[in-house]
XYZ file of C-alpha atoms in Angstrom:
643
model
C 127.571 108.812 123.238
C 126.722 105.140 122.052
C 129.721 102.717 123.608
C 129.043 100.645 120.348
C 130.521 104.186 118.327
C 133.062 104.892 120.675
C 134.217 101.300 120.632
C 134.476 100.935 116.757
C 136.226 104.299 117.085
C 139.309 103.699 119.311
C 139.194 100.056 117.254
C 140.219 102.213 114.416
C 142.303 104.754 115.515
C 144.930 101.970 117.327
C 144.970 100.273 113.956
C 145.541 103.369 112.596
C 148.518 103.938 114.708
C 149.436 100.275 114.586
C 150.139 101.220 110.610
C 152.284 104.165 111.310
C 154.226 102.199 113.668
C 154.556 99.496 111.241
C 155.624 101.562 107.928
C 152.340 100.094 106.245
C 150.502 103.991 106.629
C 151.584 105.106 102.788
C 149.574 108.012 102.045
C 149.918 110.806 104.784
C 151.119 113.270 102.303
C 147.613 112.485 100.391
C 145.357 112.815 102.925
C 147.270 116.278 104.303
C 146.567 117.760 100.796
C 142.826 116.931 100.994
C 142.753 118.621 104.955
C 142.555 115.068 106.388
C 143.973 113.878 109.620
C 143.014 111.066 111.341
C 144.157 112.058 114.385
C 142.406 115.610 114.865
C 139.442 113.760 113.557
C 138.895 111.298 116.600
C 140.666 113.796 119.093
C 136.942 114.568 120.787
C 137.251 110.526 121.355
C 139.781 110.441 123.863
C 138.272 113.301 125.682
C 134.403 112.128 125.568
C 135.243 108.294 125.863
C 137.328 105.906 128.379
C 139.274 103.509 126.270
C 137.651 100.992 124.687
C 136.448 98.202 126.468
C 137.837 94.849 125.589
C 136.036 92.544 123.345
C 133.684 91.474 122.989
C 132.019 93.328 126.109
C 131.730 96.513 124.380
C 129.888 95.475 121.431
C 127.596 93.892 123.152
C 126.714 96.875 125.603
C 126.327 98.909 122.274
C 124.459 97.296 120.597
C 122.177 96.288 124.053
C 121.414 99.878 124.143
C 119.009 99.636 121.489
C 117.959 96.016 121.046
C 118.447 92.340 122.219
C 121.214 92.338 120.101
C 123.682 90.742 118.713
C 122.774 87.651 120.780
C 118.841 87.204 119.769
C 120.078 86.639 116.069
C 123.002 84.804 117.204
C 125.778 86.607 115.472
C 128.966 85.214 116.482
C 132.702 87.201 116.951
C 133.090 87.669 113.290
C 129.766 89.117 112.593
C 129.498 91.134 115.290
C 132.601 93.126 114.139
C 131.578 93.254 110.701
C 128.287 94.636 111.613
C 129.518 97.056 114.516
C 131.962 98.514 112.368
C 129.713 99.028 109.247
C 126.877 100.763 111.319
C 129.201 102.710 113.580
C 130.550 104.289 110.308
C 126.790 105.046 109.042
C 125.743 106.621 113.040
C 129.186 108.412 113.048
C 130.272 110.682 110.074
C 133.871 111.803 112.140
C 134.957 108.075 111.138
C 134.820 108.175 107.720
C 138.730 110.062 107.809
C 140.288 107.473 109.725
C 138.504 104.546 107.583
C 139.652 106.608 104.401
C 143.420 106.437 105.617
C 143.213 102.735 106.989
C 141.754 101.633 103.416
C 144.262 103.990 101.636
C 141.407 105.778 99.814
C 140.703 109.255 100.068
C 137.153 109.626 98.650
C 136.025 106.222 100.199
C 132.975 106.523 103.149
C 132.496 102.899 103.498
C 134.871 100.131 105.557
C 135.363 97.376 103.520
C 135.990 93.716 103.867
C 139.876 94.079 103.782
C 139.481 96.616 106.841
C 137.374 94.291 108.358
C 139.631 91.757 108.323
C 141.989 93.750 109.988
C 140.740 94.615 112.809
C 139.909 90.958 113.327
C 143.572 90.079 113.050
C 143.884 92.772 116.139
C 141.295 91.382 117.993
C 142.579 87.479 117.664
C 140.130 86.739 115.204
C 140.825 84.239 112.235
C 140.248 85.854 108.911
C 137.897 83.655 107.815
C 135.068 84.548 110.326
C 135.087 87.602 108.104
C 135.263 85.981 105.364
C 132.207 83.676 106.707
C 130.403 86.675 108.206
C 130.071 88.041 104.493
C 128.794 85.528 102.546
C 125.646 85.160 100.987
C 124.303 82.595 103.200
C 125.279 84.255 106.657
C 123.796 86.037 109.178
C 124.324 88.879 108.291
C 122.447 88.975 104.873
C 119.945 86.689 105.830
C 118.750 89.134 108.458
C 118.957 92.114 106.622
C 121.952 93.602 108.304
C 124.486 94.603 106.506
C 124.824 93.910 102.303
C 128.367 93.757 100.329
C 129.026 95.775 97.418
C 131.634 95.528 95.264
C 133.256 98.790 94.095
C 133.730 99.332 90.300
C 137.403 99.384 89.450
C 138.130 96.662 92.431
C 137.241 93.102 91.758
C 139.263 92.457 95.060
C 136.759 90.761 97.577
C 138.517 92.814 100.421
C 137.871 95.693 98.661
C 134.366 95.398 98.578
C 132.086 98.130 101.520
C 130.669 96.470 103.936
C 126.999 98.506 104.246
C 124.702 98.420 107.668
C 121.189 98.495 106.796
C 118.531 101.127 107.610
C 116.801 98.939 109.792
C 120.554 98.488 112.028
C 121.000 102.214 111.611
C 117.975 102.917 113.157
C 118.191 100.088 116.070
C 121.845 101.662 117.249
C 119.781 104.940 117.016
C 117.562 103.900 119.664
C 114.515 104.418 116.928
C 111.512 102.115 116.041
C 111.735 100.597 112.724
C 109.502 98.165 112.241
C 109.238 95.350 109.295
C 106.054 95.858 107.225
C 103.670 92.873 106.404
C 103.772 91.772 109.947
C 100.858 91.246 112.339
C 101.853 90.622 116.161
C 99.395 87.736 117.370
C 99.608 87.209 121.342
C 97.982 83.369 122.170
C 98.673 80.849 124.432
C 102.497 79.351 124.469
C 103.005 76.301 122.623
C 105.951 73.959 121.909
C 108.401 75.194 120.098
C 108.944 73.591 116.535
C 111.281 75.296 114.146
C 109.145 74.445 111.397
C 106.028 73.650 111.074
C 102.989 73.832 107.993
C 99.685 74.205 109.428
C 96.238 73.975 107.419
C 92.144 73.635 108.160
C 91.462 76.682 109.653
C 92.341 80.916 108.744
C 95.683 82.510 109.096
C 95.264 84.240 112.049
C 93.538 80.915 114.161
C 96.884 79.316 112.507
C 99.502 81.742 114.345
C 98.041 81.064 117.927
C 98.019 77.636 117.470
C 101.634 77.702 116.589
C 102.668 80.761 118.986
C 106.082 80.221 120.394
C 107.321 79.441 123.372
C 106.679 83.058 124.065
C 103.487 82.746 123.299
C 103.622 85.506 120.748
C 103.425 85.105 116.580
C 104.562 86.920 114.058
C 101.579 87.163 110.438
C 103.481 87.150 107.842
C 100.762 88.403 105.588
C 102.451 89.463 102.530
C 105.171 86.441 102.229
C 107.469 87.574 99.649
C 111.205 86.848 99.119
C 112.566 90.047 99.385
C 110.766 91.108 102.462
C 111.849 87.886 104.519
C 115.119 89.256 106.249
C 113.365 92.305 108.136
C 110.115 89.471 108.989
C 112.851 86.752 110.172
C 114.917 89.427 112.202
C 111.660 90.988 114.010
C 110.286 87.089 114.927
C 113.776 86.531 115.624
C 114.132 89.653 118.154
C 110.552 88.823 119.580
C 111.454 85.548 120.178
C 108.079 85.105 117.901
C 107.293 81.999 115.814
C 106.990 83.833 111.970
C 103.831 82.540 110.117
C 103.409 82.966 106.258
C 100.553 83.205 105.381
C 99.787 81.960 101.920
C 96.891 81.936 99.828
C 98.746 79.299 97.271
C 101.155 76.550 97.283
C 104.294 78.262 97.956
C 107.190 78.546 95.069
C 110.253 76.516 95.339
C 112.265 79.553 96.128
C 110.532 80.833 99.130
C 110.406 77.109 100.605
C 114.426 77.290 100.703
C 114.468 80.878 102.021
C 111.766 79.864 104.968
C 114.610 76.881 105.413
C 117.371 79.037 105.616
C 116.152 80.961 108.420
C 114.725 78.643 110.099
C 118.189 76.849 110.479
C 119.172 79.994 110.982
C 117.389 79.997 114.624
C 113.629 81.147 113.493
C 110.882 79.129 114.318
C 108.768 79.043 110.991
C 105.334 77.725 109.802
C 103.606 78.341 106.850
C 99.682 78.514 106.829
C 97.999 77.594 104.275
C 94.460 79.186 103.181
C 91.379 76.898 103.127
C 91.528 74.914 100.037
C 95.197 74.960 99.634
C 96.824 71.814 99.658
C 100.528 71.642 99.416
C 102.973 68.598 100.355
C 105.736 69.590 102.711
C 109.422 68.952 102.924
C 109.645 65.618 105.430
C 111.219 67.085 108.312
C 108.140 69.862 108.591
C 105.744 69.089 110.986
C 102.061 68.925 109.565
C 99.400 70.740 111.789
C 95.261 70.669 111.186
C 93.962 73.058 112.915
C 90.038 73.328 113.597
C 88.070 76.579 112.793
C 87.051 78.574 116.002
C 83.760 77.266 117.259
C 80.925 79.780 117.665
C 81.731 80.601 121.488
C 85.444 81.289 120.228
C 83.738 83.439 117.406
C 81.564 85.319 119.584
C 85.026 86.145 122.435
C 86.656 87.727 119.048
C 84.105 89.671 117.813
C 83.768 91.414 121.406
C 87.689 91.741 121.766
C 87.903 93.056 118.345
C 84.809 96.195 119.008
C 86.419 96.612 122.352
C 89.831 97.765 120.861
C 87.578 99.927 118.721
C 85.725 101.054 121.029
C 82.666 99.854 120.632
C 80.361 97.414 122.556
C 77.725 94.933 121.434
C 74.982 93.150 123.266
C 76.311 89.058 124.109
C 73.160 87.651 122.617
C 73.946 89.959 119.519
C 76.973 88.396 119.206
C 76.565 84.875 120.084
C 73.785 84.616 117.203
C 76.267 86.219 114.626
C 79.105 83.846 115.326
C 76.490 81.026 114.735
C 75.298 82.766 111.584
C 78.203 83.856 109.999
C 81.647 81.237 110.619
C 83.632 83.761 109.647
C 87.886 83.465 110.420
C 89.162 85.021 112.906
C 91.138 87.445 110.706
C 87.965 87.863 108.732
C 86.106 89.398 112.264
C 88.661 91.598 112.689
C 88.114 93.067 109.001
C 84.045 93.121 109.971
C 84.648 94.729 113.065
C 85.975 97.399 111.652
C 83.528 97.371 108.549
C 81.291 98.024 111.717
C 82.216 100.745 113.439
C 83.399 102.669 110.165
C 82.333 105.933 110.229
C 81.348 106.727 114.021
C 82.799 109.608 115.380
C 86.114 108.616 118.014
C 84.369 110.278 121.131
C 80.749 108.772 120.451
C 80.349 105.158 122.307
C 79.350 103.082 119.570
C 76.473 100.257 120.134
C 76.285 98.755 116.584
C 73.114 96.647 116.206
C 72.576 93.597 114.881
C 71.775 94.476 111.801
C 74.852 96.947 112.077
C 77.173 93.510 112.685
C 75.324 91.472 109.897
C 75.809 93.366 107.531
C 79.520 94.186 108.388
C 79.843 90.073 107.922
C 78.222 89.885 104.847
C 80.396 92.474 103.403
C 83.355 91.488 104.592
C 82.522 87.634 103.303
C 81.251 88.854 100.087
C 84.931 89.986 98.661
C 85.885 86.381 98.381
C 82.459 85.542 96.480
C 82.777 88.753 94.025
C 85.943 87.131 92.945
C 83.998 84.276 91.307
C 80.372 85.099 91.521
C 77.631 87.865 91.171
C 74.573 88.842 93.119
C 71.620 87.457 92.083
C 68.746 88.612 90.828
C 66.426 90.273 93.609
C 62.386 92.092 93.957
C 60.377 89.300 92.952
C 58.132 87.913 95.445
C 55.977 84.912 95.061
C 53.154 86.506 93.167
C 55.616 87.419 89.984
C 56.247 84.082 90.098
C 53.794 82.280 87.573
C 54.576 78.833 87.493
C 51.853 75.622 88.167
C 50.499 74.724 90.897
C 52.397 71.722 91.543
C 55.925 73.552 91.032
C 54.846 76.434 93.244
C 54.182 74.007 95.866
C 57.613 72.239 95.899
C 59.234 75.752 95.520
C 57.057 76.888 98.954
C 58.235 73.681 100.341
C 62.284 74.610 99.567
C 62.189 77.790 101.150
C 59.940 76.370 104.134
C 62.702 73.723 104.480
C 65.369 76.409 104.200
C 63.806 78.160 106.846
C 63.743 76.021 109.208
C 67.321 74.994 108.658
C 68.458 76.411 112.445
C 66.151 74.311 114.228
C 66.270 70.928 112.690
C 69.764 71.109 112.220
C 70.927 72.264 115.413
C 67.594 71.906 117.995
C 67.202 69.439 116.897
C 70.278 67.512 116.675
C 70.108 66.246 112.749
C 73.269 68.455 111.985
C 75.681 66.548 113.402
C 75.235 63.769 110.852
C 78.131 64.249 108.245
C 76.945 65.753 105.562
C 73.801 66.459 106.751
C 74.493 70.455 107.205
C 73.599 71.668 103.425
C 70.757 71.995 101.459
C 71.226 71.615 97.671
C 67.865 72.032 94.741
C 68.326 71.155 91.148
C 65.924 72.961 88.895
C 65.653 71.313 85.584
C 63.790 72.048 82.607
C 63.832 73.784 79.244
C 65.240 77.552 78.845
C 63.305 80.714 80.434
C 60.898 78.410 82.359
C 61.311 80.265 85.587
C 64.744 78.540 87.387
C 66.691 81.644 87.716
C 63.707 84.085 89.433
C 62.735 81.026 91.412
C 66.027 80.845 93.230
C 65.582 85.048 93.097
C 62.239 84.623 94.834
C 63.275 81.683 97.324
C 66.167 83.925 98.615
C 63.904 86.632 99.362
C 61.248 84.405 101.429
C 64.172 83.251 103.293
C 65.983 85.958 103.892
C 69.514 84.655 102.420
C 71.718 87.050 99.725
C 71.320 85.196 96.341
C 74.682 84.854 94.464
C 74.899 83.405 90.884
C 78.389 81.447 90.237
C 80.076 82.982 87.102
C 81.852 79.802 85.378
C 83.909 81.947 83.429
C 85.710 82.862 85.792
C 85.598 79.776 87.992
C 86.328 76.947 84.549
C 90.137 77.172 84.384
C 91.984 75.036 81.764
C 94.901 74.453 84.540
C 94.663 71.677 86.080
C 93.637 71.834 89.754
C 92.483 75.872 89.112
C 88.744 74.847 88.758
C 88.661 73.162 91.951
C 90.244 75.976 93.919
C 87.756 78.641 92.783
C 84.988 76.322 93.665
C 86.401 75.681 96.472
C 86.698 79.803 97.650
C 83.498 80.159 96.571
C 81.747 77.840 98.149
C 83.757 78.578 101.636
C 83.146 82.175 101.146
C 78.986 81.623 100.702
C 79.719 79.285 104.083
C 81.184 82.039 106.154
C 78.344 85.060 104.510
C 75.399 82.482 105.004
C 74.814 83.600 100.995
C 72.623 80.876 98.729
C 74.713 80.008 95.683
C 73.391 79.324 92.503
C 75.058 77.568 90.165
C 73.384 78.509 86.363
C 73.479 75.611 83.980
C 75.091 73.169 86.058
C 76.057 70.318 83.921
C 78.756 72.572 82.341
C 80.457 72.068 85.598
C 78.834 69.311 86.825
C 78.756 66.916 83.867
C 78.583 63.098 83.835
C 81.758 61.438 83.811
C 82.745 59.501 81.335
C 85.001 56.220 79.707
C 89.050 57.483 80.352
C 90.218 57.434 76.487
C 93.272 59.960 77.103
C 94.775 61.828 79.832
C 92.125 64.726 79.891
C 89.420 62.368 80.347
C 91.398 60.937 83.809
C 91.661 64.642 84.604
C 88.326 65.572 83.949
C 86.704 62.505 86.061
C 88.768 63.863 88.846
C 87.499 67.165 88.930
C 83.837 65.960 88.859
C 84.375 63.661 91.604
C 86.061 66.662 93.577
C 83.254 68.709 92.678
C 80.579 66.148 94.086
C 82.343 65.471 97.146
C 83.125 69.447 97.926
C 79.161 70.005 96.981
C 78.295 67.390 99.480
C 80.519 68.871 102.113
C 79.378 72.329 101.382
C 77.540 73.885 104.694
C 75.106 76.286 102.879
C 72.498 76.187 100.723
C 72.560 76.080 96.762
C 70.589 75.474 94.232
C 72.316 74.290 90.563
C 70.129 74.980 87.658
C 70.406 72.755 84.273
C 68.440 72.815 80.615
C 69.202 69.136 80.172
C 69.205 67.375 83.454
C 70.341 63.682 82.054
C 73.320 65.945 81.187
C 74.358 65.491 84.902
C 76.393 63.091 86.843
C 74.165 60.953 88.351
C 75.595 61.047 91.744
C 74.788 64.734 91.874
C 71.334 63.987 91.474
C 71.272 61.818 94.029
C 72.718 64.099 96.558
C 70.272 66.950 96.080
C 67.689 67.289 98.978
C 65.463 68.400 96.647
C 64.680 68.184 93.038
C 61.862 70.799 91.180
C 61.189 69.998 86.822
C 60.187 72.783 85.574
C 58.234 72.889 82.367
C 57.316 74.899 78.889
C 53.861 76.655 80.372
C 50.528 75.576 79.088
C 48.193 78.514 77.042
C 46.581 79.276 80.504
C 49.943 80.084 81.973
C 51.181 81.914 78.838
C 48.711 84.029 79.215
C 49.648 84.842 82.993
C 53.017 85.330 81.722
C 51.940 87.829 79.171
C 49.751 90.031 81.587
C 52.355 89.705 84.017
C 55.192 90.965 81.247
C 53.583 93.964 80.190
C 52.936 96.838 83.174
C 50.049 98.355 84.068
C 51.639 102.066 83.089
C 52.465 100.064 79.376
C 49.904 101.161 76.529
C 47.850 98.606 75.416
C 45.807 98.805 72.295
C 42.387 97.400 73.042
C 42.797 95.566 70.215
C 45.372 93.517 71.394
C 44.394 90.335 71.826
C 46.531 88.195 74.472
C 44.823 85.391 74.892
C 45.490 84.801 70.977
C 49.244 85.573 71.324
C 49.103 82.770 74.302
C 47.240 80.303 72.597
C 49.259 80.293 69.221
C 52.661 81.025 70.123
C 54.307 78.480 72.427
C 57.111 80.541 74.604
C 58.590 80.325 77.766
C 58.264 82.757 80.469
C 62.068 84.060 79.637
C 60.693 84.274 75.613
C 57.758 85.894 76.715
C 59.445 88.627 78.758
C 61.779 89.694 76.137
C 58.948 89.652 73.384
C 56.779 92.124 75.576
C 59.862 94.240 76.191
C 60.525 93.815 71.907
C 57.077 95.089 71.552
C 57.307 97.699 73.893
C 60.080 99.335 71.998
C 59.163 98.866 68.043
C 55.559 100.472 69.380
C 57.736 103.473 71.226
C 59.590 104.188 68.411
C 56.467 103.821 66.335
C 54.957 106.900 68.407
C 51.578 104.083 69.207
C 50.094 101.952 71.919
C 51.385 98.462 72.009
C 49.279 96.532 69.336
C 48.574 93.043 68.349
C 50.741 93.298 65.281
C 54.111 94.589 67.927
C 53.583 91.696 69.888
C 53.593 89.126 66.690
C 56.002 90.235 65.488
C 58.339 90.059 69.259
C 56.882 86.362 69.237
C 57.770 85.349 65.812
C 61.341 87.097 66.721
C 61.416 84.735 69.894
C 60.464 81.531 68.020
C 63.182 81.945 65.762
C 65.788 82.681 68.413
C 64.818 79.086 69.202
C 65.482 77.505 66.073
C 61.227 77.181 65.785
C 60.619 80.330 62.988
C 56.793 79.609 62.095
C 55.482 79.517 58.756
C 52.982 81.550 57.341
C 50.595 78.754 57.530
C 51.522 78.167 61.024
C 50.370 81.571 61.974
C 47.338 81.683 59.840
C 45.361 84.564 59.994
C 48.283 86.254 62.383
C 50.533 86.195 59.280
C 48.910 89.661 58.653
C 50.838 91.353 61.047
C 54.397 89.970 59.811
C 53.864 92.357 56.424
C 52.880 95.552 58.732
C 55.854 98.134 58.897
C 56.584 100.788 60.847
């Protein structure tokens, strides 16, 4: 029988008696007609039980049975009572009788405040530590203990119940109840601060640098209001720092409730996602934390396959921590990408390939957010561009290459910003940009992802920067090659400040620039007008490739590369007069073929000269260019020919 039960229980039954002596019990006659007595209720007490022991000794050994508790949440005299007597009534049903004739209710199943009260008076407490114990602010509710309801009909505060939470219920139970949203981080003690804000690195390197005195952290990893109490009681029970992990600048509201608790007792810190920048209340201590290095990187992903069961190979892992800087919490999401799907009893040796993969994955949910993969299957001999460009695009993707041993055999990383490689493509629409960038990801092995600045422009202020600034960590952490599609819509010169927008604007270009410069990886930012441009982005680029409108002898590559070798072809068709007359780009030209293809399909014929006019003349005026009759001279035929 829990002492903490037994306690509450002769509590009430000498009050009970205490009444009778007193004249104050009213309603004996009331509770005889509903079958109630007190007394026969609680006679198993005095048989099962020694009296109770004298406070405050057997609370505590009550509530000790279950939990560190009430001392590791530091409830003092009055709250202890309150939330002894409101559990013991949930644990123990055979109470509800005598707290029914102590509140002089017959139907009621909850203690109240007023009862509450009175057993303080019999234990020499004031009655304002209930009073105090009850409030919003206390203990009590800021732990998720016990909650006060008011009873319709009685707008008396000492009528109110007095309720014990399920989490309390269960703890006096002896079960496990544990608060969701919460990650248990063991690291290396550190100082204890009560609060603290900590940024630069991922949520989960954040807890262990801020692990308490006990060396053990709390992830908060779903911060939310009304899910603090259970979080700040399990820290608070652990003797765990609690870290919220946030994603955004945290609202006003949760600020104060982190506040509360943490002058409650709890030490706090709130860690703040790459990117997020968010000025703290003065007396918060301010934290940058490093990202793991690669050795750090490589210990976690073999700690994290081990609790999977799984091994890998040291070298393995060693290269994939220098390929991929993932977070720590991020690894622990690939590991498990990794070994998805093996059966429990087989030992599981992923490969590299196995563990790649897993990190690309897991790094590519932050980049679907705001980009899209690229276009992929073209190799360098789709690619018909000049000579010249085809050099300097050979000479990109050699430089790319070769990344890993200038930058770190080398030593020429560890200039700043010396780590990332950035192309600008310019040149006129359809010449080739996009599939280059397709083509150069291939040769180089890197995932090609094309920034989608619909979803990244944001008319909020600040909002543009952030996404750019997910993206561009999440293409760090997957080793993916971003490409940013007609740049200067993002990337546009700035300008003379006329109004406020214009401040704002300058500001987010400058951002932009510096971030770009900053930015580990490779990417390559593609523009139809390249004087559109800030300047200073031009200057940063390592390398810069103008691409131009193709000459007839590359038009007509483009042509016999656009059409398959399964497509019919009249013999009549002449390409090397479609090249020669009609100026297109390689874009142009690849829709007109595919134009053709389809009037000739529906036509029930071979592709002829007159289908691929007529595509070309389609493409011209898609342009703004529509040739005139006397433009296409003896070609003009064709426009008159119908189906």
């Amino acid at each position: 029988m829990n002492p903490l039960v037994a306690w509450v229980a002769e509590l009430l039954l000498a009050s009970w008696r205490r009444q009778e002596r007193e004249g104050r019990y009213r309603g004996a006659d009331d509770f005889r007609a509903l079958h109630i007595d007190p007394a026969d209720a609680l006679a198993s007490w005095r048989a099962a039980t020694a009296p109770g022991a004298p406070w405050p000794d057997g609370l505590a050994s009550g509530f000790d049975a279950a939990v560190r508790f009430p001392d590791a949440l530091g409830l003092d005299a009055g709250e202890t009572l309150v939330a002894a007597l409101a559990v013991a009534v949930e644990v123990e049903p055979r109470l509800r009788p005598l707290v029914a004739a102590l509140t002089d209710d017959p139907g009621a199943r909850q203690p109240t405040v007023g009862l509450a009260a009175e057993l303080a008076d019999a234990l020499d407490l004031p009655p304002a530590a209930v009073r105090a114990a009850v409030a919003p602010g206390g203990r009590l509710a800021l732990f998720g203990l016990v909650a006060t309801l008011a009873v319709p009909g009685r707008p008396s505060p000492a009528d109110a119940w007095v309720v014990a939470s399920g989490w309390l219920t269960d703890a006096v139970e002896g079960e496990e109840s544990e608060a969701n949203g919460l990650a248990w981080v063991t690291a290396e003690a550190a100082d204890g601060v009560r609060t603290t804000v900590v940024s630069g690195a991922d949520h989960l390197r954040h807890a262990e640098s801020v692990a308490a005195p006990s060396g053990r952290a709390a992830l908060w990893t779903n911060p939310r209001g009304e899910t603090l109490p259970a979080a700040a009681r399990a820290a608070l029970l652990a003797d765990a720092v609690l870290v919220a992990a946030l994603d955004d600048v945290p609202p006003p509201e949760l600020v104060a409730a982190l506040s509360a608790v943490a002058e409650a007792g709890v030490r706090v810190a709130v860690s703040l996602a790459p990117g997020v920048s968010w000025v703290a209340p003065a007396s918060w201590r301010v934290l940058t934390v490093s990202p793991a290095p690669a050795a750090s990187r490589a210990r976690r992903w073999a700690d994290a396959l081990a609790r999977r069961g799984a091994v890998a190979h040291a070298e393995d892992l060693a290269a994939l921590a220098s390929e991929y800087p993932l977070g720590l919490d991020a690894i622990e999401e690939a590991a498990e990408r990794a070994v998805a799907g093996w059966p429990a009893d087989d030992p599981q040796v992923p490969t590299l390939g196995d563990l790649r993969l897993a990190a690309r994955r897991t790094a590519w949910r932050d980049l679907s957010s705001c980009a899209r993969p690229g276009p992929t299957g073209s190799g360098w001999d789709d690619l018909v561009v000049t000579d010249a460009i085809g050099g300097q695009l050979r000479d990109v993707a050699a430089a790319i290459g070769q990344r890993g041993r200038v930058l770190d055999d080398w030593g020429f990383g560890g200039r700043p910003g010396s780590r990332g490689y950035h192309v600008l493509f310019a040149g006129p629409s359809g010449t080739g940009k996009t599939m280059s960038a397709g083509v150069i990801a291939a040769a180089t092995g890197l995932e090609l992802w094309v920034v989608d600045l619909a979803r990244v422009v944001d008319k909020y202020l600040g909002e543009t920067e952030k996404a750019i600034d997910k993206v561009l960590r999440a293409a760090e952490a997957s080793g993916a090659m971003l490409l940013f599609d007609e740049a200067d819509a993002l990337f546009g010169r700035r300008g003379e400040v006329k109004e406020a927008k214009d401040r704002w604007a300058n500001v987010e270009v400058a951002f932009l620039l510096q971030r770009i410069e900053e930015h580990d990886g490779v990417t390559v930012l593609t523009t139809n007008v390249s004087h559109h441009l800030d300047e200073a982005f031009a200057r940063r680029m390592s390398q810069r490739v103008e691409f131009t409108v193709p000459d007839a002898s590359l038009r007509r590559r483009l042509w016999t590369a656009s059409l398959p070798a399964d497509a019919p072809l009249d013999a009549r068709s002449d390409l090397e007069t479609v090249a020669d007359r009609f100026e297109l780009a390689g874009g142009a030209i690849r829709t007109a073929a595919l134009n053709a293809a389809y009037e000739a399909a529906a036509e029930g014929t071979p592709i002829g000269l007159r289908h691929l006019v007529r595509a070309s003349v389609l493409e011209l005026a898609k342009s703004g260019r529509p040739p005139t009759r006397a433009d296409l001279g003896d070609l003009g035929v064709h426009l008159g020919a119908g189906r």
